[in-house]
Tab-separated table of N, CA and C in Angstrom:
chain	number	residue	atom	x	y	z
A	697	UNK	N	-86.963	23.236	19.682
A	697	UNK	CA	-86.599	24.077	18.582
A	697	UNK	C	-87.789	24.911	18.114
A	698	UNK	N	-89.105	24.248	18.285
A	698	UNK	CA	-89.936	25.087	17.885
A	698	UNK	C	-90.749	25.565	19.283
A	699	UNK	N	-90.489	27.388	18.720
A	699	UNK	CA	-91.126	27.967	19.969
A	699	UNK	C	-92.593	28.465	19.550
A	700	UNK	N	-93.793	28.456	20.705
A	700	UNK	CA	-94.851	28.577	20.648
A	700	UNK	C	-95.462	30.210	20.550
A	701	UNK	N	-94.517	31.298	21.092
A	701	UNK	CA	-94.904	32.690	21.260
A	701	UNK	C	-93.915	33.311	20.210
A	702	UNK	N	-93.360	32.854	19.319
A	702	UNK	CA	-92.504	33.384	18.241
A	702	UNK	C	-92.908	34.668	17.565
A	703	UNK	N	-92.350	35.769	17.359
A	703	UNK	CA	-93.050	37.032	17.153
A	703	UNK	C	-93.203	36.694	15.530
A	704	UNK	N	-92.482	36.197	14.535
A	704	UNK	CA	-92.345	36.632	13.133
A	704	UNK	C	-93.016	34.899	12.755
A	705	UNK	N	-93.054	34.172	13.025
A	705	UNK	CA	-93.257	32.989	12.554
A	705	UNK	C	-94.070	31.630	13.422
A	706	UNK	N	-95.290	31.381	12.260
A	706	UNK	CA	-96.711	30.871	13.519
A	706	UNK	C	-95.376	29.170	13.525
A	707	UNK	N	-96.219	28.190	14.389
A	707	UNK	CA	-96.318	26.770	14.250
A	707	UNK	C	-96.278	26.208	13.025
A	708	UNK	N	-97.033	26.567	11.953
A	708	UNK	CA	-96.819	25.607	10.940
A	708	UNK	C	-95.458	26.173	10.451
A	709	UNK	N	-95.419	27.573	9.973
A	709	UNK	CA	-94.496	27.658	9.730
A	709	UNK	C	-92.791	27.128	10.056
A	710	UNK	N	-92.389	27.330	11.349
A	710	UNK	CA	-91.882	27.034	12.160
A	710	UNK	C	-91.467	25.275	11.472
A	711	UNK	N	-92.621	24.400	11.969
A	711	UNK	CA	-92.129	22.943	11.530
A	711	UNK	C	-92.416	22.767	9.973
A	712	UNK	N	-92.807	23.379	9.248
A	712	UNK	CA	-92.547	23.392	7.886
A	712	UNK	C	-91.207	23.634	7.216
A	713	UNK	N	-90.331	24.651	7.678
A	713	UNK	CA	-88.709	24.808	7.716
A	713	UNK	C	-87.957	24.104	8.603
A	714	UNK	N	-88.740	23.395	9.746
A	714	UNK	CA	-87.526	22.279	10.236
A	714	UNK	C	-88.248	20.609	9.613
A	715	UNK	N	-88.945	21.065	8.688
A	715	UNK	CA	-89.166	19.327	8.147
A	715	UNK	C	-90.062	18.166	8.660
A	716	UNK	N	-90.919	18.803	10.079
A	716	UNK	CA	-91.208	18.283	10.558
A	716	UNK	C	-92.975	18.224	11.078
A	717	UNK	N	-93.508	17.210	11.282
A	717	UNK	CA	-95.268	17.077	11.475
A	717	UNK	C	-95.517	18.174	12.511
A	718	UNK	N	-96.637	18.787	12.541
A	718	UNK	CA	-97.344	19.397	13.390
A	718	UNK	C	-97.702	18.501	14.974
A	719	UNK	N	-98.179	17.430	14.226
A	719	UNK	CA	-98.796	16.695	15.039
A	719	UNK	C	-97.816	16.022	16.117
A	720	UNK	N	-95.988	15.623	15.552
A	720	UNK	CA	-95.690	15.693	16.512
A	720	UNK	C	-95.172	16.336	17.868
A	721	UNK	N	-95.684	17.632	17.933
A	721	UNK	CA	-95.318	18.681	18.709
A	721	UNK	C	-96.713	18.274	19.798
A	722	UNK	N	-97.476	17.609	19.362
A	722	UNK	CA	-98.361	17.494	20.631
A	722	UNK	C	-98.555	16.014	21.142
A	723	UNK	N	-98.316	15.053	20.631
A	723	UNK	CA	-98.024	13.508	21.342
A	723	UNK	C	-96.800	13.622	22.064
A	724	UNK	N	-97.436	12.743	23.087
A	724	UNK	CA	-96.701	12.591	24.392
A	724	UNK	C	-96.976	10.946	24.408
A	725	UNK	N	-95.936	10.091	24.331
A	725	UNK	CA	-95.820	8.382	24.590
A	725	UNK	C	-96.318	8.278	25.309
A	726	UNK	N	-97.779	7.568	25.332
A	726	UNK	CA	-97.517	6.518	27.162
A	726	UNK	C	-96.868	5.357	27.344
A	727	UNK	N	-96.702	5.334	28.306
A	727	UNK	CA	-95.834	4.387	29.480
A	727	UNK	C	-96.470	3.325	29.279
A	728	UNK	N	-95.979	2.191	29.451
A	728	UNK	CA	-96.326	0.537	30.097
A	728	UNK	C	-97.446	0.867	31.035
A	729	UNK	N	-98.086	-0.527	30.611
A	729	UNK	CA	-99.208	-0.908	32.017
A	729	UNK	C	-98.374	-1.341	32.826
A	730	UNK	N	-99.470	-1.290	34.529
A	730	UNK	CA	-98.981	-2.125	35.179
A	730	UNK	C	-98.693	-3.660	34.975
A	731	UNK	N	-99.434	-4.143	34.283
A	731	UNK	CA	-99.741	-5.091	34.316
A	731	UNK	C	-98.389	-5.851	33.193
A	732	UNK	N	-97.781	-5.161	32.221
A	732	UNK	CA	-96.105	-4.827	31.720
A	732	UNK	C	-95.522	-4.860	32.402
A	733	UNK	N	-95.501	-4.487	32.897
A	733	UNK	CA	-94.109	-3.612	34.048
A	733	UNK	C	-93.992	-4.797	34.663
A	734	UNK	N	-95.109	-5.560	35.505
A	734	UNK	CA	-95.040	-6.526	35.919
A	734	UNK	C	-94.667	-7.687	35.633
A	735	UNK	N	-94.910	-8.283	34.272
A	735	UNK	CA	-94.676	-9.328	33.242
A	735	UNK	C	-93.061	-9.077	33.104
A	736	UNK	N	-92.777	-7.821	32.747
A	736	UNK	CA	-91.068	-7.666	32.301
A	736	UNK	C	-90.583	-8.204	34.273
A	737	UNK	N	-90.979	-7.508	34.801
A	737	UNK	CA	-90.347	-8.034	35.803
A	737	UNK	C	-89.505	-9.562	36.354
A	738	UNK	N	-91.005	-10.039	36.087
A	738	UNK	CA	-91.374	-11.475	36.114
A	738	UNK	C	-90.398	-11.968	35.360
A	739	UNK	N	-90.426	-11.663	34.154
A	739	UNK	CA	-89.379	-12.005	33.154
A	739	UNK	C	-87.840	-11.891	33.136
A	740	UNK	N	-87.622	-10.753	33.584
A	740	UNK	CA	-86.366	-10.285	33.656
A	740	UNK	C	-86.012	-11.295	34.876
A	741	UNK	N	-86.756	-11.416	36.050
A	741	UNK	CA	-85.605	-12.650	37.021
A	741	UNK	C	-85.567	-14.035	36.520
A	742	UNK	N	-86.585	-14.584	36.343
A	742	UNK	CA	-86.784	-15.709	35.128
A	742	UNK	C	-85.628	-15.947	34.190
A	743	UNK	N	-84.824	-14.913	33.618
A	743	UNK	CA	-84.031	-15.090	32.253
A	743	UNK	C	-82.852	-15.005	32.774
A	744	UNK	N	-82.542	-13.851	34.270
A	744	UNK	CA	-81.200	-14.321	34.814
A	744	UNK	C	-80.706	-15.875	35.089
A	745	UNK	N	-82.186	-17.013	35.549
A	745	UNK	CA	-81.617	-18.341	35.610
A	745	UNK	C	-81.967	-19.583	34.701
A	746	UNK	N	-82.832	-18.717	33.752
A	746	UNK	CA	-82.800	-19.589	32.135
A	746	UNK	C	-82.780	-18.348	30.847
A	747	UNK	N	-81.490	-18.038	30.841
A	747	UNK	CA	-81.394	-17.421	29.499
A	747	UNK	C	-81.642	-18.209	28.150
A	748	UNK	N	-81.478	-19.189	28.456
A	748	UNK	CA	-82.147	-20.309	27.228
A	748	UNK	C	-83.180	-20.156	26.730
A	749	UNK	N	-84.411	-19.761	27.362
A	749	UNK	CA	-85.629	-19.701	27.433
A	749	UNK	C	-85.645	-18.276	26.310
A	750	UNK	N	-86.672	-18.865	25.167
A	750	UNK	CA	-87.290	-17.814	24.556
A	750	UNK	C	-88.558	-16.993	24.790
A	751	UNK	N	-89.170	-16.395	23.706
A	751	UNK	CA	-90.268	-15.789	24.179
A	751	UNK	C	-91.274	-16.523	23.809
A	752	UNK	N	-91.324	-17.696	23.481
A	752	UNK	CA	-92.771	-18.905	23.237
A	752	UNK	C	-92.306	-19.889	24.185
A	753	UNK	N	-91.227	-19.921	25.284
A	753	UNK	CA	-91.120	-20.685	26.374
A	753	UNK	C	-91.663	-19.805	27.562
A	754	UNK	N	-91.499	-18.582	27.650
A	754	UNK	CA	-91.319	-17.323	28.284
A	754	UNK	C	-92.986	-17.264	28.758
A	755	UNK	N	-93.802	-17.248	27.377
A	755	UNK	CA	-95.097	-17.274	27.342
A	755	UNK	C	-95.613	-18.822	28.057
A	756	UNK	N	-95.151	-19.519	27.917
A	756	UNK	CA	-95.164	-20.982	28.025
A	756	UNK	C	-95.512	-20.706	30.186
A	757	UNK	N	-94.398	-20.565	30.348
A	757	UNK	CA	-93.878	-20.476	31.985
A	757	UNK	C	-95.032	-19.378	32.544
A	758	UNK	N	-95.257	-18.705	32.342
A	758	UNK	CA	-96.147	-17.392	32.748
A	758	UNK	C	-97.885	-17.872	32.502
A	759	UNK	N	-97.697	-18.610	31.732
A	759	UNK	CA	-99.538	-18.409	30.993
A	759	UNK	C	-99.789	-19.801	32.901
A	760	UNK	N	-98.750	-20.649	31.876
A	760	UNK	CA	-99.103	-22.702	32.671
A	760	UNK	C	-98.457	-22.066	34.822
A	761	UNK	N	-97.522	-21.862	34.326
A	761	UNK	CA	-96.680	-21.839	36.073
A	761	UNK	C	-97.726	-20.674	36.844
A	762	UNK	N	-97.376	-19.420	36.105
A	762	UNK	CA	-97.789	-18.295	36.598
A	762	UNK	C	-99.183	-17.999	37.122
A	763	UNK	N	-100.260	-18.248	35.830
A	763	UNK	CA	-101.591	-18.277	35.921
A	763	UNK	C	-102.096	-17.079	35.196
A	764	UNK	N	-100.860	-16.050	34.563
A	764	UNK	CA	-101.716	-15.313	33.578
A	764	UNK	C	-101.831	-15.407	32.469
A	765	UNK	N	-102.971	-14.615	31.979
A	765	UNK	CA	-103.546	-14.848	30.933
A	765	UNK	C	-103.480	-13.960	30.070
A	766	UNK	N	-102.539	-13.701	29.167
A	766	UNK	CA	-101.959	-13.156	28.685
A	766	UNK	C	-101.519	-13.643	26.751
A	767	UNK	N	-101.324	-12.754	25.957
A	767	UNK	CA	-101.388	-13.335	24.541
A	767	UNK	C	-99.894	-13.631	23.768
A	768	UNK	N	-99.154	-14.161	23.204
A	768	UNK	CA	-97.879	-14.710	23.120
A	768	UNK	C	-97.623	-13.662	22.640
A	769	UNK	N	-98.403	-12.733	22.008
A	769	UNK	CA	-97.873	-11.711	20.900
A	769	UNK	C	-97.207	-10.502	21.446
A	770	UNK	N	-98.532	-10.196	22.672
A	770	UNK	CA	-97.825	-9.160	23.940
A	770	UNK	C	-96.561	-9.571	24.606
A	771	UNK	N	-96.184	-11.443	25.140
A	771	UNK	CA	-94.816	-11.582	25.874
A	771	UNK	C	-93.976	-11.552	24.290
A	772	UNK	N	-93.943	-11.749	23.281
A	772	UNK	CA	-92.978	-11.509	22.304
A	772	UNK	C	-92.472	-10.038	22.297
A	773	UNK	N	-93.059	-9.296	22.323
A	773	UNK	CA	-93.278	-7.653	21.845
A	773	UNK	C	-92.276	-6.794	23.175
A	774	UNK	N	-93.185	-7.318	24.033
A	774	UNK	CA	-91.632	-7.078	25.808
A	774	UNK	C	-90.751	-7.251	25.661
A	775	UNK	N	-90.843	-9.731	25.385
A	775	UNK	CA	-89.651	-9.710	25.238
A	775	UNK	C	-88.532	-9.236	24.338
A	776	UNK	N	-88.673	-8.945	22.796
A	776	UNK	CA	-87.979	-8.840	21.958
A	776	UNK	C	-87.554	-7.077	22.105
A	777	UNK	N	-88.806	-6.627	21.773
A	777	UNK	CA	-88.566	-4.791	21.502
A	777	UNK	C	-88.418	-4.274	22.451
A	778	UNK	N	-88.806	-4.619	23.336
A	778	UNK	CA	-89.198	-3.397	24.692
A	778	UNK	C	-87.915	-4.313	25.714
A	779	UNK	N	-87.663	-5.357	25.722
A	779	UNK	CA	-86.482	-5.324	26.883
A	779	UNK	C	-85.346	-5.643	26.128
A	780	UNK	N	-85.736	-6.135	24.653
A	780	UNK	CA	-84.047	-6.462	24.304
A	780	UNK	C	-83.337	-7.505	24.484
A	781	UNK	N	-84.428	-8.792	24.899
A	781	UNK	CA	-83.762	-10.057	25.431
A	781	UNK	C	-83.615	-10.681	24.242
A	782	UNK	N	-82.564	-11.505	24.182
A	782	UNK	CA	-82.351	-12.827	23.096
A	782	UNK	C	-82.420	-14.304	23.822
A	783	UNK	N	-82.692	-15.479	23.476
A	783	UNK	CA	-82.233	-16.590	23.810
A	783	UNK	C	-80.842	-17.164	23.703
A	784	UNK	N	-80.094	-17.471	24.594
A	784	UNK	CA	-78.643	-17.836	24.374
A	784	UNK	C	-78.802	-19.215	24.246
């Protein structure tokens, strides 16, 4: 919506009448680590054959079975926000 070569009206202007930060016209999200991507992985086949399993069992299986080393707060944060899993 907001265009950059606008003849009558700069940038601020522009997101000042649509309500909106400057600043977000120039952040761009990054992506997951590998080292995420990997963990959800891990996780995601894990939960197809214990959906029981929460994310302080989750952490449990990965830190003791797995061997990484990793902080409960990061497998909570995957598991809960970023993949959307519940314990059944």
């Amino acid at each position: 919506m907001v265009r950059k070569g606008h003849s009558k009206l700069g940038i601020s202007a522009q997101c000042r009448s649509l309500g909106i930060h400057r600043s977000g016209l120039y952040y761009s999200p990054r992506g997951e680590t590998e080292l995420n991507l990997e963990l959800m992985r891990l996780m995601d086949e894990h939960y197809l054959y214990h959906p029981e399993k929460g994310a302080k069992r989750m952490h449990v299986w990965l830190t003791r079975d797995k061997g990484y080393k990793v902080s409960k707060n990061r497998i909570e944060r995957l598991y809960y926000r970023v993949m959307g899993l519940r314990a059944v």
